[in-house]
Amino acid sequence: MSLLIQILVTVAFLIGVLGNVTALWILYKTANRRNKKHLFLLRCLAVNDLIAQIGMLHFIYLGKYQGIPKYWNCVGFVLIRAFGLGSGCVAFVMAFERWLALTRPFLYHQIITYQVLKRFLCGLWLTAVILTYLPLFGFGLYYNKEKDKCDRFRYAVDVKDKIYAYLFFAFGATLCICIALCNIAVICELLRIRSQQKVLVRRISRSIIVNRDRAGGPTRYHTPEEMAFAKLMAFICLIFIVCWAPQVISVPVSQYFIPPSKSIKIFETVADALLTVYFALDPFVYVLQNYFEGRISFSCCFFKKSTSSLSSNTNDTEMVCL
């Protein structure tokens, strides 16, 4: 790794660490005002990304300056890789939760409780952990004893190692496809709701709503927080697919082009760079941006209110003088 690339990677990871720590603090301060399910998912994503960034940065420098034996450094990379894949699991659960809440609200409120959501996420995350740690038990490539260096599983040569590489590819590709499908469905639902809001001009009285509910008509009501979280989730999932898809595609590409050509190596470098960007951007997208926008909008509203109050007081004074 050249000095320039090392500096860029370090800066990106440090920005991500700072962002995730700040995001966790904001989530802690605003916990009472947030939906319990959304808060749980955002915290899981922040903690997962934070561990992945700190661990990856730690083992990069340990490997560069030979702080520990090479074998244990390779083991450390495998251990941290689980949190990288775990981030995709959280993104998928967020996408699935929003898709079900927006398109099947009645089923969502019946089935998706806080405990069910927690068990589902933990089960999916444990599946990713087991899959990631299989090379430590002899199923998958991660260390070259002859050259005493770390080997990536996508460069597998043995049959069992190739099977693991494609198994990992299948799991990652399934996550990306499911996230994309849920994301597209959410965007379509948001566009439908927005078009209905534009058409609906008059107010609907409570009696009409009650009568429609009794008649069994399809009604969907969503709070502003749910709509905002759906838009946020769509943005997060889009970033996840853009940054993770090249990493997933690199597995069959590396298997097909052995040994890898110069263009393939450039593609793999870009895929690794996008993954670093993903972990750096995540906290700024899902928590920090909304927080600072909220603070700015609150300040603007306060300023406008103060200005209007001042102008009204001035008008009252002029009327008294007359």
PDB file of C-alpha atoms in Angstrom:
ATOM      1  CA  MET A   1       0.000   0.000   0.000  1.00  0.00           C
ATOM      2  CA  SER A   2       1.485   3.348  -1.068  1.00  0.00           C
ATOM      3  CA  LEU A   3       1.767   6.265   1.337  1.00  0.00           C
ATOM      4  CA  LEU A   4      -0.934   8.324  -0.428  1.00  0.00           C
ATOM      5  CA  ILE A   5      -3.452   5.467  -0.432  1.00  0.00           C
ATOM      6  CA  GLN A   6      -2.664   4.720   3.207  1.00  0.00           C
ATOM      7  CA  ILE A   7      -3.291   8.359   4.170  1.00  0.00           C
ATOM      8  CA  LEU A   8      -6.582   8.471   2.237  1.00  0.00           C
ATOM      9  CA  VAL A   9      -7.789   5.199   3.770  1.00  0.00           C
ATOM     10  CA  THR A  10      -6.820   6.360   7.264  1.00  0.00           C
ATOM     11  CA  VAL A  11      -8.576   9.715   6.836  1.00  0.00           C
ATOM     12  CA  ALA A  12     -11.715   8.011   5.482  1.00  0.00           C
ATOM     13  CA  PHE A  13     -11.832   5.568   8.399  1.00  0.00           C
ATOM     14  CA  LEU A  14     -11.207   8.321  10.966  1.00  0.00           C
ATOM     15  CA  ILE A  15     -14.017  10.428   9.473  1.00  0.00           C
ATOM     16  CA  GLY A  16     -16.291   7.404   9.672  1.00  0.00           C
ATOM     17  CA  VAL A  17     -15.312   6.679  13.288  1.00  0.00           C
ATOM     18  CA  LEU A  18     -15.940  10.291  14.294  1.00  0.00           C
ATOM     19  CA  GLY A  19     -19.250  10.287  12.441  1.00  0.00           C
ATOM     20  CA  ASN A  20     -20.462   7.058  14.045  1.00  0.00           C
ATOM     21  CA  VAL A  21     -19.487   8.193  17.552  1.00  0.00           C
ATOM     22  CA  THR A  22     -21.339  11.470  16.974  1.00  0.00           C
ATOM     23  CA  ALA A  23     -24.315   9.576  15.529  1.00  0.00           C
ATOM     24  CA  LEU A  24     -24.530   7.324  18.593  1.00  0.00           C
ATOM     25  CA  TRP A  25     -24.443  10.383  20.856  1.00  0.00           C
ATOM     26  CA  ILE A  26     -27.243  12.045  18.841  1.00  0.00           C
ATOM     27  CA  LEU A  27     -29.318   8.860  18.963  1.00  0.00           C
ATOM     28  CA  TYR A  28     -28.819   8.731  22.725  1.00  0.00           C
ATOM     29  CA  LYS A  29     -29.892  12.374  23.178  1.00  0.00           C
ATOM     30  CA  THR A  30     -32.941  12.053  20.906  1.00  0.00           C
ATOM     31  CA  ALA A  31     -34.020   8.543  21.961  1.00  0.00           C
ATOM     32  CA  ASN A  32     -37.245   9.742  23.601  1.00  0.00           C
ATOM     33  CA  ARG A  33     -38.430  11.392  20.378  1.00  0.00           C
ATOM     34  CA  ARG A  34     -37.700   8.459  18.060  1.00  0.00           C
ATOM     35  CA  ASN A  35     -39.585   5.341  17.054  1.00  0.00           C
ATOM     36  CA  LYS A  36     -38.266   2.413  19.112  1.00  0.00           C
ATOM     37  CA  LYS A  37     -37.790   0.139  16.091  1.00  0.00           C
ATOM     38  CA  HIS A  38     -36.052   2.803  14.029  1.00  0.00           C
ATOM     39  CA  LEU A  39     -33.814   3.694  16.967  1.00  0.00           C
ATOM     40  CA  PHE A  40     -32.786   0.055  17.377  1.00  0.00           C
ATOM     41  CA  LEU A  41     -31.921  -0.329  13.679  1.00  0.00           C
ATOM     42  CA  LEU A  42     -29.947   2.920  13.538  1.00  0.00           C
ATOM     43  CA  ARG A  43     -27.993   2.024  16.664  1.00  0.00           C
ATOM     44  CA  CYS A  44     -27.179  -1.423  15.278  1.00  0.00           C
ATOM     45  CA  LEU A  45     -25.942   0.113  12.036  1.00  0.00           C
ATOM     46  CA  ALA A  46     -23.795   2.697  13.841  1.00  0.00           C
ATOM     47  CA  VAL A  47     -22.232   0.191  16.270  1.00  0.00           C
ATOM     48  CA  ASN A  48     -21.640  -2.332  13.485  1.00  0.00           C
ATOM     49  CA  ASP A  49     -19.907   0.230  11.257  1.00  0.00           C
ATOM     50  CA  LEU A  50     -17.887   1.627  14.158  1.00  0.00           C
ATOM     51  CA  ILE A  51     -16.482  -1.803  15.085  1.00  0.00           C
ATOM     52  CA  ALA A  52     -15.710  -2.537  11.419  1.00  0.00           C
ATOM     53  CA  GLN A  53     -13.830   0.751  10.954  1.00  0.00           C
ATOM     54  CA  ILE A  54     -11.814   0.588  14.171  1.00  0.00           C
ATOM     55  CA  GLY A  55     -10.959  -3.085  13.621  1.00  0.00           C
ATOM     56  CA  MET A  56      -9.952  -2.661   9.984  1.00  0.00           C
ATOM     57  CA  LEU A  57      -7.774   0.372  10.728  1.00  0.00           C
ATOM     58  CA  HIS A  58      -6.207  -1.464  13.666  1.00  0.00           C
ATOM     59  CA  PHE A  59      -5.248  -4.564  11.671  1.00  0.00           C
ATOM     60  CA  ILE A  60      -4.051  -2.547   8.664  1.00  0.00           C
ATOM     61  CA  TYR A  61      -1.445  -0.796  10.817  1.00  0.00           C
ATOM     62  CA  LEU A  62      -0.581  -3.953  12.765  1.00  0.00           C
ATOM     63  CA  GLY A  63       0.097  -5.723   9.478  1.00  0.00           C
ATOM     64  CA  LYS A  64       2.093  -2.834   8.043  1.00  0.00           C
ATOM     65  CA  TYR A  65       4.381  -2.430  11.050  1.00  0.00           C
ATOM     66  CA  GLN A  66       4.387  -6.159  11.980  1.00  0.00           C
ATOM     67  CA  GLY A  67       2.884  -5.628  15.403  1.00  0.00           C
ATOM     68  CA  ILE A  68       1.634  -9.227  15.520  1.00  0.00           C
ATOM     69  CA  PRO A  69       2.452 -12.412  13.537  1.00  0.00           C
ATOM     70  CA  LYS A  70       1.065 -12.396  10.009  1.00  0.00           C
ATOM     71  CA  TYR A  71      -1.228 -15.363  10.660  1.00  0.00           C
ATOM     72  CA  TRP A  72      -3.040 -13.620  13.515  1.00  0.00           C
ATOM     73  CA  ASN A  73      -3.315 -10.462  11.465  1.00  0.00           C
ATOM     74  CA  CYS A  74      -5.110 -12.476   8.756  1.00  0.00           C
ATOM     75  CA  VAL A  75      -7.387 -13.990  11.405  1.00  0.00           C
ATOM     76  CA  GLY A  76      -8.193 -10.466  12.589  1.00  0.00           C
ATOM     77  CA  PHE A  77      -9.243  -9.408   9.087  1.00  0.00           C
ATOM     78  CA  VAL A  78     -11.608 -12.392   8.899  1.00  0.00           C
ATOM     79  CA  LEU A  79     -13.110 -11.514  12.287  1.00  0.00           C
ATOM     80  CA  ILE A  80     -13.705  -7.900  11.248  1.00  0.00           C
ATOM     81  CA  ARG A  81     -15.129  -8.899   7.859  1.00  0.00           C
ATOM     82  CA  ALA A  82     -18.228 -10.199   9.647  1.00  0.00           C
ATOM     83  CA  PHE A  83     -19.136  -6.649  10.674  1.00  0.00           C
ATOM     84  CA  GLY A  84     -18.805  -5.506   7.063  1.00  0.00           C
ATOM     85  CA  LEU A  85     -21.302  -8.118   5.930  1.00  0.00           C
ATOM     86  CA  GLY A  86     -23.382  -7.396   9.038  1.00  0.00           C
ATOM     87  CA  SER A  87     -23.855  -3.835   7.816  1.00  0.00           C
ATOM     88  CA  GLY A  88     -25.569  -5.244   4.749  1.00  0.00           C
ATOM     89  CA  CYS A  89     -27.819  -7.365   6.961  1.00  0.00           C
ATOM     90  CA  VAL A  90     -28.936  -4.276   8.892  1.00  0.00           C
ATOM     91  CA  ALA A  91     -29.540  -2.382   5.637  1.00  0.00           C
ATOM     92  CA  PHE A  92     -31.691  -5.263   4.370  1.00  0.00           C
ATOM     93  CA  VAL A  93     -33.761  -5.400   7.577  1.00  0.00           C
ATOM     94  CA  MET A  94     -34.296  -1.629   7.352  1.00  0.00           C
ATOM     95  CA  ALA A  95     -35.413  -1.960   3.735  1.00  0.00           C
ATOM     96  CA  PHE A  96     -37.714  -4.894   4.453  1.00  0.00           C
ATOM     97  CA  GLU A  97     -39.221  -3.179   7.520  1.00  0.00           C
ATOM     98  CA  ARG A  98     -40.035  -0.017   5.573  1.00  0.00           C
ATOM     99  CA  TRP A  99     -41.392  -1.962   2.597  1.00  0.00           C
ATOM    100  CA  LEU A 100     -43.744  -3.933   4.822  1.00  0.00           C
ATOM    101  CA  ALA A 101     -44.779  -0.840   6.819  1.00  0.00           C
ATOM    102  CA  LEU A 102     -45.618   1.208   3.728  1.00  0.00           C
ATOM    103  CA  THR A 103     -47.194  -1.449   1.521  1.00  0.00           C
ATOM    104  CA  ARG A 104     -48.754  -3.827   4.085  1.00  0.00           C
ATOM    105  CA  PRO A 105     -49.438  -1.659   7.154  1.00  0.00           C
ATOM    106  CA  PHE A 106     -52.095  -3.942   8.665  1.00  0.00           C
ATOM    107  CA  LEU A 107     -49.854  -7.013   8.406  1.00  0.00           C
ATOM    108  CA  TYR A 108     -46.882  -4.971   9.609  1.00  0.00           C
ATOM    109  CA  HIS A 109     -48.580  -3.861  12.842  1.00  0.00           C
ATOM    110  CA  GLN A 110     -49.787  -7.401  13.494  1.00  0.00           C
ATOM    111  CA  ILE A 111     -46.489  -9.220  12.930  1.00  0.00           C
ATOM    112  CA  ILE A 112     -43.506  -6.850  13.198  1.00  0.00           C
ATOM    113  CA  THR A 113     -43.116  -6.084  16.882  1.00  0.00           C
ATOM    114  CA  TYR A 114     -39.936  -4.783  18.487  1.00  0.00           C
ATOM    115  CA  GLN A 115     -39.010  -8.254  19.766  1.00  0.00           C
ATOM    116  CA  VAL A 116     -39.679  -9.907  16.393  1.00  0.00           C
ATOM    117  CA  LEU A 117     -37.547  -7.295  14.630  1.00  0.00           C
ATOM    118  CA  LYS A 118     -34.725  -7.817  17.122  1.00  0.00           C
ATOM    119  CA  ARG A 119     -34.807 -11.617  16.760  1.00  0.00           C
ATOM    120  CA  PHE A 120     -34.939 -11.412  12.964  1.00  0.00           C
ATOM    121  CA  LEU A 121     -31.951  -9.058  12.777  1.00  0.00           C
ATOM    122  CA  CYS A 122     -29.915 -11.082  15.279  1.00  0.00           C
ATOM    123  CA  GLY A 123     -30.652 -14.303  13.382  1.00  0.00           C
ATOM    124  CA  LEU A 124     -29.622 -12.797  10.044  1.00  0.00           C
ATOM    125  CA  TRP A 125     -26.497 -11.227  11.551  1.00  0.00           C
ATOM    126  CA  LEU A 126     -25.465 -14.538  13.162  1.00  0.00           C
ATOM    127  CA  THR A 127     -25.891 -16.233   9.772  1.00  0.00           C
ATOM    128  CA  ALA A 128     -23.509 -13.672   8.258  1.00  0.00           C
ATOM    129  CA  VAL A 129     -21.034 -14.227  11.113  1.00  0.00           C
ATOM    130  CA  ILE A 130     -21.069 -18.021  10.676  1.00  0.00           C
ATOM    131  CA  LEU A 131     -20.594 -17.659   6.916  1.00  0.00           C
ATOM    132  CA  THR A 132     -17.722 -15.209   7.365  1.00  0.00           C
ATOM    133  CA  TYR A 133     -15.903 -17.325   9.960  1.00  0.00           C
ATOM    134  CA  LEU A 134     -16.010 -20.586   7.959  1.00  0.00           C
ATOM    135  CA  PRO A 135     -12.447 -20.047   6.600  1.00  0.00           C
ATOM    136  CA  LEU A 136     -11.121 -20.205  10.158  1.00  0.00           C
ATOM    137  CA  PHE A 137     -12.405 -23.804  10.257  1.00  0.00           C
ATOM    138  CA  GLY A 138     -10.838 -24.833   6.951  1.00  0.00           C
ATOM    139  CA  PHE A 139     -13.640 -23.971   4.515  1.00  0.00           C
ATOM    140  CA  GLY A 140     -12.435 -20.966   2.525  1.00  0.00           C
ATOM    141  CA  LEU A 141      -9.193 -19.153   1.768  1.00  0.00           C
ATOM    142  CA  TYR A 142      -7.748 -16.480   4.051  1.00  0.00           C
ATOM    143  CA  TYR A 143      -4.042 -17.294   4.675  1.00  0.00           C
ATOM    144  CA  ASN A 144      -1.162 -18.580   2.534  1.00  0.00           C
ATOM    145  CA  LYS A 145       1.232 -20.606   4.687  1.00  0.00           C
ATOM    146  CA  GLU A 146       3.928 -20.883   2.010  1.00  0.00           C
ATOM    147  CA  LYS A 147       4.186 -17.132   1.386  1.00  0.00           C
ATOM    148  CA  ASP A 148       3.133 -16.139   4.929  1.00  0.00           C
ATOM    149  CA  LYS A 149       0.609 -13.568   3.729  1.00  0.00           C
ATOM    150  CA  CYS A 150      -3.127 -12.947   3.757  1.00  0.00           C
ATOM    151  CA  ASP A 151      -5.062 -14.231   0.750  1.00  0.00           C
ATOM    152  CA  ARG A 152      -8.523 -13.067  -0.194  1.00  0.00           C
ATOM    153  CA  PHE A 153     -11.157 -15.748  -0.586  1.00  0.00           C
ATOM    154  CA  ARG A 154     -12.035 -14.595  -4.095  1.00  0.00           C
ATOM    155  CA  TYR A 155      -8.616 -15.822  -5.337  1.00  0.00           C
ATOM    156  CA  ALA A 156      -9.424 -19.408  -4.323  1.00  0.00           C
ATOM    157  CA  VAL A 157      -7.890 -22.272  -6.307  1.00  0.00           C
ATOM    158  CA  ASP A 158      -8.987 -25.398  -4.423  1.00  0.00           C
ATOM    159  CA  VAL A 159     -12.505 -26.712  -5.002  1.00  0.00           C
ATOM    160  CA  LYS A 160     -13.729 -26.239  -1.434  1.00  0.00           C
ATOM    161  CA  ASP A 161     -12.326 -22.710  -1.349  1.00  0.00           C
ATOM    162  CA  LYS A 162     -14.049 -21.912  -4.647  1.00  0.00           C
ATOM    163  CA  ILE A 163     -17.328 -23.251  -3.267  1.00  0.00           C
ATOM    164  CA  TYR A 164     -16.967 -20.927  -0.282  1.00  0.00           C
ATOM    165  CA  ALA A 165     -16.185 -17.953  -2.551  1.00  0.00           C
ATOM    166  CA  TYR A 166     -19.349 -18.516  -4.574  1.00  0.00           C
ATOM    167  CA  LEU A 167     -21.367 -19.143  -1.409  1.00  0.00           C
ATOM    168  CA  PHE A 168     -20.233 -15.778  -0.059  1.00  0.00           C
ATOM    169  CA  PHE A 169     -21.014 -14.220  -3.446  1.00  0.00           C
ATOM    170  CA  ALA A 170     -24.522 -15.739  -3.419  1.00  0.00           C
ATOM    171  CA  PHE A 171     -25.236 -14.393   0.070  1.00  0.00           C
ATOM    172  CA  GLY A 172     -23.983 -10.890  -0.783  1.00  0.00           C
ATOM    173  CA  ALA A 173     -25.770 -10.819  -4.138  1.00  0.00           C
ATOM    174  CA  THR A 174     -29.029 -11.944  -2.507  1.00  0.00           C
ATOM    175  CA  LEU A 175     -28.751  -9.118   0.022  1.00  0.00           C
ATOM    176  CA  CYS A 176     -28.137  -6.545  -2.717  1.00  0.00           C
ATOM    177  CA  ILE A 177     -31.018  -7.816  -4.877  1.00  0.00           C
ATOM    178  CA  CYS A 178     -33.466  -7.919  -1.945  1.00  0.00           C
ATOM    179  CA  ILE A 179     -32.423  -4.424  -0.855  1.00  0.00           C
ATOM    180  CA  ALA A 180     -32.873  -3.151  -4.412  1.00  0.00           C
ATOM    181  CA  LEU A 181     -36.343  -4.710  -4.773  1.00  0.00           C
ATOM    182  CA  CYS A 182     -37.533  -3.385  -1.394  1.00  0.00           C
ATOM    183  CA  ASN A 183     -36.064  -0.001  -2.212  1.00  0.00           C
ATOM    184  CA  ILE A 184     -37.825   0.202  -5.576  1.00  0.00           C
ATOM    185  CA  ALA A 185     -41.126  -0.825  -3.967  1.00  0.00           C
ATOM    186  CA  VAL A 186     -40.720   1.854  -1.279  1.00  0.00           C
ATOM    187  CA  ILE A 187     -39.953   4.549  -3.854  1.00  0.00           C
ATOM    188  CA  CYS A 188     -43.016   3.547  -5.903  1.00  0.00           C
ATOM    189  CA  GLU A 189     -45.176   3.681  -2.771  1.00  0.00           C
ATOM    190  CA  LEU A 190     -43.807   7.114  -1.827  1.00  0.00           C
ATOM    191  CA  LEU A 191     -44.542   8.419  -5.325  1.00  0.00           C
ATOM    192  CA  ARG A 192     -48.076   7.004  -5.115  1.00  0.00           C
ATOM    193  CA  ILE A 193     -48.680   8.640  -1.738  1.00  0.00           C
ATOM    194  CA  ARG A 194     -47.304  11.958  -2.989  1.00  0.00           C
ATOM    195  CA  SER A 195     -49.522  11.879  -6.088  1.00  0.00           C
ATOM    196  CA  GLN A 196     -52.557  11.160  -3.910  1.00  0.00           C
ATOM    197  CA  GLN A 197     -51.669  14.082  -1.661  1.00  0.00           C
ATOM    198  CA  LYS A 198     -51.518  16.404  -4.660  1.00  0.00           C
ATOM    199  CA  VAL A 199     -54.903  15.246  -5.954  1.00  0.00           C
ATOM    200  CA  LEU A 200     -56.587  15.399  -2.553  1.00  0.00           C
ATOM    201  CA  VAL A 201     -57.393  19.065  -1.960  1.00  0.00           C
ATOM    202  CA  ARG A 202     -60.314  19.071   0.446  1.00  0.00           C
ATOM    203  CA  ARG A 203     -60.237  17.749   3.981  1.00  0.00           C
ATOM    204  CA  ILE A 204     -61.737  14.365   4.764  1.00  0.00           C
ATOM    205  CA  SER A 205     -63.820  14.377   7.890  1.00  0.00           C
ATOM    206  CA  ARG A 206     -63.372  11.779  10.593  1.00  0.00           C
ATOM    207  CA  SER A 207     -66.776  10.281   9.872  1.00  0.00           C
ATOM    208  CA  ILE A 208     -65.825   9.555   6.267  1.00  0.00           C
ATOM    209  CA  ILE A 209     -62.634   7.842   7.403  1.00  0.00           C
ATOM    210  CA  VAL A 210     -64.567   5.754   9.932  1.00  0.00           C
ATOM    211  CA  ASN A 211     -67.145   4.786   7.328  1.00  0.00           C
ATOM    212  CA  ARG A 212     -64.426   3.787   4.893  1.00  0.00           C
ATOM    213  CA  ASP A 213     -62.752   1.662   7.545  1.00  0.00           C
ATOM    214  CA  ARG A 214     -66.063  -0.038   8.300  1.00  0.00           C
ATOM    215  CA  ALA A 215     -66.645  -0.646   4.634  1.00  0.00           C
ATOM    216  CA  GLY A 216     -63.343  -2.484   4.482  1.00  0.00           C
ATOM    217  CA  GLY A 217     -61.694  -0.166   1.968  1.00  0.00           C
ATOM    218  CA  PRO A 218     -57.909  -0.135   1.676  1.00  0.00           C
ATOM    219  CA  THR A 219     -56.651   2.743   3.820  1.00  0.00           C
ATOM    220  CA  ARG A 220     -53.037   3.544   4.595  1.00  0.00           C
ATOM    221  CA  TYR A 221     -52.074   6.243   7.044  1.00  0.00           C
ATOM    222  CA  HIS A 222     -48.447   7.000   7.822  1.00  0.00           C
ATOM    223  CA  THR A 223     -46.898   9.417  10.265  1.00  0.00           C
ATOM    224  CA  PRO A 224     -44.405  12.041   9.020  1.00  0.00           C
ATOM    225  CA  GLU A 225     -41.672  10.177  10.924  1.00  0.00           C
ATOM    226  CA  GLU A 226     -42.450   6.954   9.034  1.00  0.00           C
ATOM    227  CA  MET A 227     -42.327   8.789   5.700  1.00  0.00           C
ATOM    228  CA  ALA A 228     -39.050  10.505   6.610  1.00  0.00           C
ATOM    229  CA  PHE A 229     -37.531   7.209   7.733  1.00  0.00           C
ATOM    230  CA  ALA A 230     -38.624   5.554   4.477  1.00  0.00           C
ATOM    231  CA  LYS A 231     -36.878   8.252   2.418  1.00  0.00           C
ATOM    232  CA  LEU A 232     -33.807   7.954   4.622  1.00  0.00           C
ATOM    233  CA  MET A 233     -33.800   4.173   4.250  1.00  0.00           C
ATOM    234  CA  ALA A 234     -34.055   4.471   0.465  1.00  0.00           C
ATOM    235  CA  PHE A 235     -30.987   6.735   0.401  1.00  0.00           C
ATOM    236  CA  ILE A 236     -29.008   4.395   2.680  1.00  0.00           C
ATOM    237  CA  CYS A 237     -29.918   1.359   0.590  1.00  0.00           C
ATOM    238  CA  LEU A 238     -28.951   3.155  -2.621  1.00  0.00           C
ATOM    239  CA  ILE A 239     -25.532   3.962  -1.169  1.00  0.00           C
ATOM    240  CA  PHE A 240     -25.185   0.375   0.030  1.00  0.00           C
ATOM    241  CA  ILE A 241     -25.888  -1.079  -3.427  1.00  0.00           C
ATOM    242  CA  VAL A 242     -23.553   1.353  -5.237  1.00  0.00           C
ATOM    243  CA  CYS A 243     -20.707   0.700  -2.794  1.00  0.00           C
ATOM    244  CA  TRP A 244     -21.246  -3.029  -2.225  1.00  0.00           C
ATOM    245  CA  ALA A 245     -22.215  -4.276  -5.702  1.00  0.00           C
ATOM    246  CA  PRO A 246     -18.652  -3.961  -7.134  1.00  0.00           C
ATOM    247  CA  GLN A 247     -17.308  -5.818  -4.080  1.00  0.00           C
ATOM    248  CA  VAL A 248     -19.770  -8.669  -4.651  1.00  0.00           C
ATOM    249  CA  ILE A 249     -19.207  -8.773  -8.412  1.00  0.00           C
ATOM    250  CA  SER A 250     -15.437  -8.930  -7.892  1.00  0.00           C
ATOM    251  CA  VAL A 251     -15.776 -12.544  -6.640  1.00  0.00           C
ATOM    252  CA  PRO A 252     -16.838 -14.170  -9.958  1.00  0.00           C
ATOM    253  CA  VAL A 253     -14.692 -11.687 -11.891  1.00  0.00           C
ATOM    254  CA  SER A 254     -11.572 -12.682  -9.929  1.00  0.00           C
ATOM    255  CA  GLN A 255     -12.422 -16.362 -10.380  1.00  0.00           C
ATOM    256  CA  TYR A 256     -12.832 -15.975 -14.124  1.00  0.00           C
ATOM    257  CA  PHE A 257      -9.637 -13.964 -14.689  1.00  0.00           C
ATOM    258  CA  ILE A 258      -6.864 -15.953 -12.977  1.00  0.00           C
ATOM    259  CA  PRO A 259      -4.273 -14.518 -12.743  1.00  0.00           C
ATOM    260  CA  PRO A 260      -5.943 -11.082 -12.616  1.00  0.00           C
ATOM    261  CA  SER A 261      -5.017  -8.597 -15.322  1.00  0.00           C
ATOM    262  CA  LYS A 262      -4.148  -4.951 -14.704  1.00  0.00           C
ATOM    263  CA  SER A 263      -7.703  -3.782 -15.444  1.00  0.00           C
ATOM    264  CA  ILE A 264      -9.134  -6.370 -13.027  1.00  0.00           C
ATOM    265  CA  LYS A 265      -6.772  -5.166 -10.299  1.00  0.00           C
ATOM    266  CA  ILE A 266      -7.933  -1.582 -10.913  1.00  0.00           C
ATOM    267  CA  PHE A 267     -11.563  -2.722 -10.657  1.00  0.00           C
ATOM    268  CA  GLU A 268     -10.833  -4.506  -7.367  1.00  0.00           C
ATOM    269  CA  THR A 269      -9.082  -1.399  -6.013  1.00  0.00           C
ATOM    270  CA  VAL A 270     -12.117   0.729  -6.926  1.00  0.00           C
ATOM    271  CA  ALA A 271     -14.395  -1.821  -5.223  1.00  0.00           C
ATOM    272  CA  ASP A 272     -12.311  -1.640  -2.029  1.00  0.00           C
ATOM    273  CA  ALA A 273     -12.307   2.172  -2.194  1.00  0.00           C
ATOM    274  CA  LEU A 274     -16.110   2.271  -2.536  1.00  0.00           C
ATOM    275  CA  LEU A 275     -16.421   0.017   0.503  1.00  0.00           C
ATOM    276  CA  THR A 276     -14.277   2.452   2.506  1.00  0.00           C
ATOM    277  CA  VAL A 277     -16.424   5.354   1.294  1.00  0.00           C
ATOM    278  CA  TYR A 278     -19.567   3.484   2.357  1.00  0.00           C
ATOM    279  CA  PHE A 279     -18.428   3.139   5.963  1.00  0.00           C
ATOM    280  CA  ALA A 280     -17.371   6.806   6.020  1.00  0.00           C
ATOM    281  CA  LEU A 281     -20.664   8.094   4.554  1.00  0.00           C
ATOM    282  CA  ASP A 282     -23.120   5.966   6.522  1.00  0.00           C
ATOM    283  CA  PRO A 283     -23.377   8.035   9.745  1.00  0.00           C
ATOM    284  CA  PHE A 284     -23.610  11.334   7.865  1.00  0.00           C
ATOM    285  CA  VAL A 285     -26.465   9.991   5.769  1.00  0.00           C
ATOM    286  CA  TYR A 286     -28.654   8.278   8.356  1.00  0.00           C
ATOM    287  CA  VAL A 287     -28.286  10.503  11.432  1.00  0.00           C
ATOM    288  CA  LEU A 288     -26.056  13.551  11.160  1.00  0.00           C
ATOM    289  CA  GLN A 289     -27.627  15.097   8.058  1.00  0.00           C
ATOM    290  CA  ASN A 290     -31.149  14.913   9.487  1.00  0.00           C
ATOM    291  CA  TYR A 291     -29.952  16.201  12.860  1.00  0.00           C
ATOM    292  CA  PHE A 292     -28.213  19.279  11.492  1.00  0.00           C
ATOM    293  CA  GLU A 293     -31.020  19.972   9.017  1.00  0.00           C
ATOM    294  CA  GLY A 294     -33.449  19.828  11.927  1.00  0.00           C
ATOM    295  CA  ARG A 295     -31.359  22.258  13.951  1.00  0.00           C
ATOM    296  CA  ILE A 296     -31.054  24.661  11.021  1.00  0.00           C
ATOM    297  CA  SER A 297     -34.776  24.517  10.203  1.00  0.00           C
ATOM    298  CA  PHE A 298     -35.613  25.071  13.882  1.00  0.00           C
ATOM    299  CA  SER A 299     -33.356  28.131  13.968  1.00  0.00           C
ATOM    300  CA  CYS A 300     -34.926  29.481  10.781  1.00  0.00           C
ATOM    301  CA  CYS A 301     -38.443  28.948  12.147  1.00  0.00           C
ATOM    302  CA  PHE A 302     -37.495  30.688  15.388  1.00  0.00           C
ATOM    303  CA  PHE A 303     -36.017  33.616  13.462  1.00  0.00           C
ATOM    304  CA  LYS A 304     -39.121  33.924  11.281  1.00  0.00           C
ATOM    305  CA  LYS A 305     -41.381  33.748  14.321  1.00  0.00           C
ATOM    306  CA  SER A 306     -39.360  36.428  16.098  1.00  0.00           C
ATOM    307  CA  THR A 307     -39.423  38.640  12.999  1.00  0.00           C
ATOM    308  CA  SER A 308     -43.174  38.260  12.565  1.00  0.00           C
ATOM    309  CA  SER A 309     -43.746  38.974  16.258  1.00  0.00           C
ATOM    310  CA  LEU A 310     -41.597  42.080  16.032  1.00  0.00           C
ATOM    311  CA  SER A 311     -43.440  43.353  12.961  1.00  0.00           C
ATOM    312  CA  SER A 312     -46.834  42.723  14.572  1.00  0.00           C
ATOM    313  CA  ASN A 313     -45.750  44.573  17.711  1.00  0.00           C
ATOM    314  CA  THR A 314     -44.588  47.494  15.565  1.00  0.00           C
ATOM    315  CA  ASN A 315     -47.947  47.658  13.785  1.00  0.00           C
ATOM    316  CA  ASP A 316     -49.779  47.626  17.122  1.00  0.00           C
ATOM    317  CA  THR A 317     -47.635  50.505  18.350  1.00  0.00           C
ATOM    318  CA  GLU A 318     -48.364  52.550  15.237  1.00  0.00           C
ATOM    319  CA  MET A 319     -52.102  52.006  15.676  1.00  0.00           C
ATOM    320  CA  VAL A 320     -51.929  53.194  19.285  1.00  0.00           C
ATOM    321  CA  CYS A 321     -50.028  56.322  18.265  1.00  0.00           C
ATOM    322  CA  LEU A 322     -52.660  57.165  15.693  1.00  0.00           C
TER     323      LEU A 322
END
